[in-house]
Coordinates of N, CA and C in Angstrom, one line a residue:
M1 N 12.1 34.9 -20.8 CA 12.2 36.4 -21.0 C 13.5 36.7 -21.6
G2 N 13.4 37.6 -22.5 CA 14.6 38.1 -23.1 C 15.2 39.3 -22.4
L3 N 16.4 39.8 -22.9 CA 17.1 40.9 -22.2 C 16.4 42.2 -22.4
T4 N 15.7 42.4 -23.5 CA 15.0 43.6 -23.7 C 13.7 43.7 -22.8
E5 N 13.1 42.5 -22.6 CA 11.9 42.5 -21.7 C 12.3 42.9 -20.2
I6 N 13.4 42.3 -19.8 CA 13.9 42.6 -18.4 C 14.3 44.1 -18.3
A7 N 15.0 44.6 -19.3 CA 15.4 46.0 -19.3 C 14.1 46.9 -19.2
L8 N 13.1 46.5 -20.0 CA 11.8 47.3 -20.0 C 11.2 47.3 -18.6
I9 N 11.1 46.1 -18.0 CA 10.5 46.0 -16.6 C 11.3 46.8 -15.6
L10 N 12.6 46.8 -15.7 CA 13.5 47.6 -14.8 C 13.3 49.1 -15.0
F11 N 13.1 49.5 -16.2 CA 12.9 50.9 -16.5 C 11.6 51.4 -16.0
V12 N 10.5 50.6 -16.1 CA 9.2 50.9 -15.6 C 9.2 51.0 -14.1
A13 N 9.9 50.0 -13.5 CA 10.0 50.0 -12.0 C 10.8 51.2 -11.5
L14 N 11.8 51.6 -12.2 CA 12.6 52.7 -11.8 C 11.8 54.0 -11.9
I15 N 11.0 54.1 -12.9 CA 10.1 55.3 -13.0 C 9.0 55.3 -12.0
L16 N 8.4 54.2 -11.7 CA 7.3 54.1 -10.7 C 7.8 54.3 -9.3
F17 N 8.8 53.6 -8.9 CA 9.2 53.6 -7.5 C 10.4 54.6 -7.2
G18 N 11.1 55.0 -8.2 CA 12.2 55.9 -7.9 C 13.5 55.2 -7.6
P19 N 14.6 55.9 -7.7 CA 15.9 55.3 -7.4 C 16.2 54.9 -5.9
D20 N 15.5 55.6 -5.0 CA 15.7 55.4 -3.6 C 15.0 54.1 -3.1
D21 N 13.7 53.8 -3.6 CA 13.0 52.7 -3.1 C 13.2 51.4 -3.9
L22 N 13.8 51.5 -5.0 CA 14.1 50.3 -5.9 C 14.9 49.2 -5.2
P23 N 16.0 49.6 -4.5 CA 16.8 48.5 -3.8 C 16.1 47.8 -2.7
V24 N 15.2 48.6 -2.0 CA 14.5 48.0 -0.9 C 13.4 47.0 -1.4
I25 N 12.8 47.4 -2.5 CA 11.8 46.6 -3.1 C 12.4 45.3 -3.7
A26 N 13.6 45.4 -4.3 CA 14.3 44.3 -4.9 C 14.7 43.3 -3.7
N27 N 15.2 43.9 -2.6 CA 15.6 43.1 -1.4 C 14.4 42.3 -0.9
T28 N 13.2 43.0 -0.8 CA 12.0 42.3 -0.3 C 11.6 41.2 -1.2
I29 N 11.6 41.4 -2.5 CA 11.2 40.4 -3.5 C 12.2 39.2 -3.4
G30 N 13.4 39.5 -3.2 CA 14.4 38.4 -3.1 C 14.2 37.6 -1.8
K31 N 13.8 38.2 -0.7 CA 13.5 37.5 0.5 C 12.3 36.6 0.3
L32 N 11.2 37.1 -0.3 CA 10.0 36.4 -0.5 C 10.3 35.1 -1.4
V33 N 11.1 35.3 -2.5 CA 11.4 34.2 -3.3 C 12.2 33.1 -2.6
R34 N 13.2 33.6 -1.7 CA 14.0 32.6 -0.9 C 13.1 31.8 0.1
Q35 N 12.1 32.6 0.7 CA 11.2 31.9 1.6 C 10.3 30.9 0.9
G36 N 9.8 31.3 -0.3 CA 9.0 30.4 -1.1 C 9.7 29.1 -1.5
R37 N 11.0 29.3 -1.9 CA 11.8 28.1 -2.3 C 12.1 27.2 -1.1
K38 N 12.3 27.8 0.1 CA 12.6 27.1 1.3 C 11.4 26.3 1.7
M39 N 10.2 26.9 1.6 CA 8.9 26.2 2.0 C 8.7 25.0 1.0
M40 N 8.9 25.3 -0.3 CA 8.7 24.2 -1.2 C 9.7 23.0 -1.0
N41 N 10.9 23.3 -0.7 CA 11.9 22.3 -0.4 C 11.5 21.5 0.9
Q42 N 11.0 22.2 1.9 CA 10.5 21.5 3.1 C 9.3 20.6 2.8
L43 N 8.4 21.1 2.0 CA 7.2 20.3 1.6 C 7.6 19.1 0.8
T44 N 8.5 19.3 -0.1 CA 8.9 18.1 -0.9 C 9.6 17.1 -0.1
R45 N 10.5 17.6 0.9 CA 11.2 16.6 1.8 C 10.2 15.9 2.6
E46 N 9.2 16.6 3.1 CA 8.2 15.9 4.0 C 7.4 14.9 3.2
F47 N 7.0 15.2 2.0 CA 6.3 14.2 1.2 C 7.2 13.0 0.9
S48 N 8.5 13.2 0.6 CA 9.4 12.1 0.3 C 9.6 11.2 1.5
N49 N 9.7 11.9 2.7 CA 9.9 11.1 4.0 C 8.6 10.3 4.3
T50 N 7.5 10.8 4.1 CA 6.2 10.1 4.3 C 6.1 8.9 3.4
I51 N 6.4 9.1 2.1 CA 6.2 8.0 1.2 C 7.2 6.9 1.5
S52 N 8.5 7.3 1.7 CA 9.5 6.3 2.0 C 9.2 5.5 3.3
M53 N 8.7 6.3 4.3 CA 8.3 5.6 5.6 C 7.2 4.6 5.4
Q54 N 6.2 4.9 4.6 CA 5.1 4.0 4.4 C 5.6 2.8 3.6
S55 N 6.4 3.0 2.6 CA 6.9 1.9 1.8 C 7.8 1.0 2.7
D56 N 8.6 1.6 3.6 CA 9.4 0.8 4.5 C 8.6 0.0 5.4
T57 N 7.5 0.6 5.9 CA 6.6 -0.1 6.8 C 5.9 -1.3 6.1
I58 N 5.5 -1.1 4.8 CA 5.0 -2.2 4.1 C 6.0 -3.3 3.8
M59 N 7.2 -2.9 3.5 CA 8.2 -3.9 3.2 C 8.6 -4.7 4.5
D60 N 8.6 -4.0 5.6 CA 8.9 -4.7 6.9 C 7.8 -5.7 7.3
S61 N 6.6 -5.3 7.0 CA 5.5 -6.2 7.3 C 5.5 -7.4 6.4
L62 N 5.9 -7.3 5.2 CA 6.0 -8.4 4.3 C 7.2 -9.3 4.7
K63 N 8.3 -8.7 5.2 CA 9.4 -9.5 5.6 C 9.1 -10.3 6.9
D64 N 8.3 -9.7 7.8 CA 8.0 -10.3 9.0 C 7.1 -11.6 8.9
T65 N 6.4 -11.7 7.8 CA 5.6 -12.9 7.6 C 6.5 -14.0 7.0
S66 N 6.9 -14.9 7.9 CA 7.7 -16.0 7.4 C 6.9 -17.1 6.8
P67 N 7.5 -18.0 6.1 CA 6.8 -19.2 5.5 C 6.2 -20.1 6.6
K68 N 6.8 -20.2 7.8 CA 6.2 -21.0 8.8 C 4.9 -20.4 9.3
E69 N 4.8 -19.1 9.4 CA 3.5 -18.5 9.8 C 2.4 -18.7 8.7
K70 N 2.8 -18.7 7.5 CA 1.9 -18.9 6.4 C 1.3 -20.3 6.5
V71 N 2.2 -21.3 6.7 CA 1.8 -22.7 6.8 C 0.9 -22.9 8.0
S72 N 1.3 -22.3 9.2 CA 0.5 -22.5 10.4 C -0.9 -21.8 10.2
Q73 N -1.0 -20.8 9.4 CA -2.3 -20.2 9.1 C -3.2 -21.1 8.2
E74 N -2.5 -21.8 7.4 CA -3.3 -22.7 6.4 C -3.7 -24.0 7.1
E75 N -2.9 -24.5 8.1 CA -3.2 -25.8 8.8 C -4.6 -25.9 9.3
P76 N -5.1 -24.9 10.1 CA -6.4 -25.0 10.6 C -7.5 -25.2 9.5
K77 N -7.3 -24.5 8.4 CA -8.2 -24.7 7.3 C -8.2 -26.1 6.7
Q78 N -7.0 -26.7 6.6 CA -6.8 -28.0 6.1 C -7.5 -29.0 7.1
K79 N -7.3 -28.8 8.4 CA -7.9 -29.6 9.4 C -9.5 -29.6 9.3
E80 N -10.0 -28.3 9.1 CA -11.4 -28.2 9.0 C -11.9 -28.9 7.7
D81 N -11.2 -28.8 6.6 CA -11.6 -29.5 5.4 C -11.6 -31.1 5.6
T82 N -10.6 -31.6 6.4 CA -10.5 -33.0 6.7 C -11.7 -33.4 7.5
N83 N -12.1 -32.6 8.5 CA -13.2 -32.9 9.3 C -14.5 -32.9 8.5
V84 N -14.7 -32.0 7.6 CA -15.8 -32.0 6.7 C -15.9 -33.2 5.9
L85 N -14.8 -33.6 5.3 CA -14.7 -34.8 4.5 C -15.1 -36.0 5.3
Q86 N -14.6 -36.1 6.5 CA -14.9 -37.3 7.3 C -16.4 -37.3 7.7
S87 N -16.9 -36.2 8.0 CA -18.4 -36.2 8.3 C -19.2 -36.5 7.1
N88 N -18.7 -36.1 5.9 CA -19.4 -36.4 4.7 C -19.4 -37.9 4.4
D89 N -18.2 -38.5 4.7 CA -18.0 -40.0 4.5 C -19.0 -40.7 5.4
E90 N -19.1 -40.3 6.6 CA -19.9 -41.0 7.6 C -21.4 -40.9 7.1
E91 N -21.8 -39.7 6.6 CA -23.2 -39.6 6.2 C -23.4 -40.5 4.9
A92 N -22.4 -40.6 4.1 CA -22.6 -41.4 2.9 C -22.7 -42.9 3.3
E93 N -21.9 -43.3 4.3 CA -22.0 -44.7 4.7 C -23.4 -45.0 5.3
K94 N -23.9 -44.0 6.1 CA -25.3 -44.2 6.7 C -26.3 -44.4 5.6
K95 N -26.2 -43.5 4.5 CA -27.2 -43.5 3.5 C -27.1 -44.8 2.7
A96 N -25.8 -45.3 2.5 CA -25.6 -46.5 1.7 C -26.1 -47.7 2.5
E97 N -26.0 -47.7 3.8 CA -26.5 -48.8 4.6 C -28.0 -48.8 4.6
D98 N -28.6 -47.7 4.6 CA -30.1 -47.6 4.5 C -30.6 -48.2 3.2
N99 N -29.8 -48.0 2.1 CA -30.2 -48.5 0.8 C -29.7 -49.9 0.5
G100 N -29.0 -50.5 1.4 CA -28.6 -51.9 1.2 C -27.3 -52.0 0.4
V101 N -26.5 -50.9 0.4 CA -25.2 -51.0 -0.3 C -24.1 -50.9 0.7
A102 N -23.1 -51.8 0.6 CA -22.0 -51.8 1.5 C -20.9 -50.9 0.9
V103 N -20.2 -50.1 1.8 CA -19.2 -49.2 1.3 C -17.9 -49.8 1.7
K104 N -17.0 -50.0 0.7 CA -15.6 -50.5 1.0 C -14.8 -49.3 1.5
H105 N -13.7 -49.6 2.1 CA -12.8 -48.5 2.6 C -12.0 -47.9 1.4
D106 N -12.0 -48.5 0.3 CA -11.3 -47.8 -0.9 C -12.2 -46.9 -1.6
G107 N -13.5 -46.7 -1.1 CA -14.3 -45.7 -1.7 C -15.3 -46.3 -2.7
T108 N -15.1 -47.5 -3.1 CA -16.0 -48.1 -4.1 C -17.2 -48.7 -3.4
N109 N -18.4 -48.7 -4.1 CA -19.6 -49.3 -3.5 C -19.8 -50.7 -4.0
E110 N -20.3 -51.5 -3.1 CA -20.6 -52.9 -3.5 C -22.0 -53.3 -3.0
V111 N -22.8 -53.9 -3.7 CA -24.1 -54.3 -3.3 C -24.0 -55.4 -2.2
D112 N -24.7 -55.2 -1.2 CA -24.7 -56.2 0.0 C -25.6 -57.4 -0.4
P113 N -25.0 -58.6 -0.3 CA -25.7 -59.8 -0.8 C -26.8 -60.2 0.2
M114 N -27.3 -59.5 1.1 CA -28.3 -59.9 2.1 C -29.5 -60.4 1.4

């Protein structure tokens, strides 16, 4: 807004409300603007605190997970995989014996000379 626009608005307000009520109205408008700014600052501060608190919580949870915990979580899976492999090897040996093939410990098959 330019200076002439502000002067025009003040002139119209002076004519509408008169010289006695104009300071009271200006004071009331000033208080409303101050309260609005205060509320906006509080809202902005609350959003900032919430966002930083959530990011701090996430960072703390990531720091709490140590490499030892990650390894210990993976160990049971590795043990399960080893058990599955062993059971598969046992099944393969049984099938090979049924077919007359001997299984060496190095994993190669050899025909049984029976």
